[in-house]
Amino acid sequence: MAVSVVGVERVDKLVAVIGGAACIPLSFIYPPLFHMRAAATSRYERIRDGVLVALGCVVCVYVTQGAVSRWGASDPPHDFCDAV
């Protein structure tokens, strides 16, 4: 709740942080992790699932760090009248 009150001016950056911290694990980390624990029978499947989990962790950290580092940067105002 406090994050949404503070981040109301920068909704795009708030969504980027939430996407990096919550959606990437849901998409890239948890499915191969569950498959590795529940259904992987061969060594190849376990290695493949482990590589996907590791890659998902790297992507999660990279995207979240990028979103957090851009949080304080001010964006130039959009002036659509000058584009004509």
PDB file of C-alpha atoms in Angstrom:
ATOM      1  CA  MET A   1       0.000   0.000   0.000  1.00  0.00           C
ATOM      2  CA  ALA A   2       2.766   2.433   0.915  1.00  0.00           C
ATOM      3  CA  VAL A   3       4.606   1.689  -2.313  1.00  0.00           C
ATOM      4  CA  SER A   4       1.523   2.532  -4.353  1.00  0.00           C
ATOM      5  CA  VAL A   5       1.048   5.825  -2.502  1.00  0.00           C
ATOM      6  CA  VAL A   6       4.668   6.817  -3.050  1.00  0.00           C
ATOM      7  CA  GLY A   7       4.744   5.525  -6.629  1.00  0.00           C
ATOM      8  CA  VAL A   8       1.518   7.082  -7.884  1.00  0.00           C
ATOM      9  CA  GLU A   9       3.458   9.605  -9.979  1.00  0.00           C
ATOM     10  CA  ARG A  10       5.621   6.913 -11.546  1.00  0.00           C
ATOM     11  CA  VAL A  11       3.179   4.095 -12.261  1.00  0.00           C
ATOM     12  CA  ASP A  12       5.238   2.799 -15.189  1.00  0.00           C
ATOM     13  CA  LYS A  13       8.290   2.361 -12.977  1.00  0.00           C
ATOM     14  CA  LEU A  14       6.220   0.716 -10.245  1.00  0.00           C
ATOM     15  CA  VAL A  15       4.827  -1.775 -12.758  1.00  0.00           C
ATOM     16  CA  ALA A  16       8.361  -2.509 -14.008  1.00  0.00           C
ATOM     17  CA  VAL A  17       9.574  -3.284 -10.480  1.00  0.00           C
ATOM     18  CA  ILE A  18       6.570  -5.499  -9.757  1.00  0.00           C
ATOM     19  CA  GLY A  19       6.987  -7.246 -13.101  1.00  0.00           C
ATOM     20  CA  GLY A  20      10.636  -7.921 -12.481  1.00  0.00           C
ATOM     21  CA  ALA A  21      10.176  -9.106  -8.923  1.00  0.00           C
ATOM     22  CA  ALA A  22       6.942 -11.090  -9.276  1.00  0.00           C
ATOM     23  CA  CYS A  23       6.070 -11.956 -12.877  1.00  0.00           C
ATOM     24  CA  ILE A  24       9.436 -13.256 -14.010  1.00  0.00           C
ATOM     25  CA  PRO A  25       9.600 -15.850 -11.218  1.00  0.00           C
ATOM     26  CA  LEU A  26       6.042 -16.922 -12.055  1.00  0.00           C
ATOM     27  CA  SER A  27       6.970 -17.348 -15.706  1.00  0.00           C
ATOM     28  CA  PHE A  28      10.563 -18.564 -15.745  1.00  0.00           C
ATOM     29  CA  ILE A  29      11.523 -19.924 -12.314  1.00  0.00           C
ATOM     30  CA  TYR A  30       8.589 -21.730 -10.701  1.00  0.00           C
ATOM     31  CA  PRO A  31       7.434 -23.941 -13.632  1.00  0.00           C
ATOM     32  CA  PRO A  32      10.820 -25.626 -14.226  1.00  0.00           C
ATOM     33  CA  LEU A  33      11.407 -25.799 -10.475  1.00  0.00           C
ATOM     34  CA  PHE A  34       8.105 -27.622  -9.940  1.00  0.00           C
ATOM     35  CA  HIS A  35       8.790 -29.878 -12.926  1.00  0.00           C
ATOM     36  CA  MET A  36      12.230 -30.715 -11.563  1.00  0.00           C
ATOM     37  CA  ARG A  37      10.759 -31.674  -8.191  1.00  0.00           C
ATOM     38  CA  ALA A  38       7.635 -33.482  -9.411  1.00  0.00           C
ATOM     39  CA  ALA A  39       8.128 -35.018 -12.835  1.00  0.00           C
ATOM     40  CA  ALA A  40      11.749 -34.965 -13.976  1.00  0.00           C
ATOM     41  CA  THR A  41      12.866 -38.549 -14.395  1.00  0.00           C
ATOM     42  CA  SER A  42      16.063 -38.333 -16.402  1.00  0.00           C
ATOM     43  CA  ARG A  43      19.277 -36.537 -15.626  1.00  0.00           C
ATOM     44  CA  TYR A  44      18.849 -34.454 -18.810  1.00  0.00           C
ATOM     45  CA  GLU A  45      15.457 -33.135 -17.605  1.00  0.00           C
ATOM     46  CA  ARG A  46      16.870 -32.168 -14.211  1.00  0.00           C
ATOM     47  CA  ILE A  47      19.832 -30.365 -15.794  1.00  0.00           C
ATOM     48  CA  ARG A  48      17.551 -28.578 -18.269  1.00  0.00           C
ATOM     49  CA  ASP A  49      15.218 -27.489 -15.470  1.00  0.00           C
ATOM     50  CA  GLY A  50      18.175 -26.316 -13.377  1.00  0.00           C
ATOM     51  CA  VAL A  51      19.514 -24.244 -16.271  1.00  0.00           C
ATOM     52  CA  LEU A  52      16.096 -22.653 -16.795  1.00  0.00           C
ATOM     53  CA  VAL A  53      15.809 -21.827 -13.078  1.00  0.00           C
ATOM     54  CA  ALA A  54      19.295 -20.275 -13.072  1.00  0.00           C
ATOM     55  CA  LEU A  55      18.554 -18.279 -16.228  1.00  0.00           C
ATOM     56  CA  GLY A  56      15.254 -17.101 -14.719  1.00  0.00           C
ATOM     57  CA  CYS A  57      17.058 -15.938 -11.572  1.00  0.00           C
ATOM     58  CA  VAL A  58      19.581 -13.976 -13.627  1.00  0.00           C
ATOM     59  CA  VAL A  59      16.828 -12.344 -15.694  1.00  0.00           C
ATOM     60  CA  CYS A  60      14.810 -11.556 -12.556  1.00  0.00           C
ATOM     61  CA  VAL A  61      17.739  -9.819 -10.879  1.00  0.00           C
ATOM     62  CA  TYR A  62      18.701  -7.965 -14.080  1.00  0.00           C
ATOM     63  CA  VAL A  63      15.200  -6.627 -14.794  1.00  0.00           C
ATOM     64  CA  THR A  64      14.472  -5.701 -11.173  1.00  0.00           C
ATOM     65  CA  GLN A  65      17.838  -3.951 -10.806  1.00  0.00           C
ATOM     66  CA  GLY A  66      17.268  -2.037 -14.045  1.00  0.00           C
ATOM     67  CA  ALA A  67      13.808  -0.910 -12.940  1.00  0.00           C
ATOM     68  CA  VAL A  68      15.026   0.151  -9.490  1.00  0.00           C
ATOM     69  CA  SER A  69      18.023   2.025 -10.914  1.00  0.00           C
ATOM     70  CA  ARG A  70      15.750   4.055 -13.205  1.00  0.00           C
ATOM     71  CA  TRP A  71      13.339   4.902 -10.382  1.00  0.00           C
ATOM     72  CA  GLY A  72      14.994   8.211  -9.462  1.00  0.00           C
ATOM     73  CA  ALA A  73      15.767   9.329 -13.022  1.00  0.00           C
ATOM     74  CA  SER A  74      13.542  12.089 -14.264  1.00  0.00           C
ATOM     75  CA  ASP A  75      12.003  11.625 -17.675  1.00  0.00           C
ATOM     76  CA  PRO A  76      11.792  14.613 -20.012  1.00  0.00           C
ATOM     77  CA  PRO A  77       8.256  15.922 -20.396  1.00  0.00           C
ATOM     78  CA  HIS A  78       6.405  14.768 -23.482  1.00  0.00           C
ATOM     79  CA  ASP A  79       5.386  17.670 -25.666  1.00  0.00           C
ATOM     80  CA  PHE A  80       3.286  16.326 -28.480  1.00  0.00           C
ATOM     81  CA  CYS A  81       2.600  19.765 -29.981  1.00  0.00           C
ATOM     82  CA  ASP A  82       6.218  20.099 -31.142  1.00  0.00           C
ATOM     83  CA  ALA A  83       6.038  16.808 -33.036  1.00  0.00           C
ATOM     84  CA  VAL A  84       3.810  18.280 -35.760  1.00  0.00           C
TER      85      VAL A  84
END
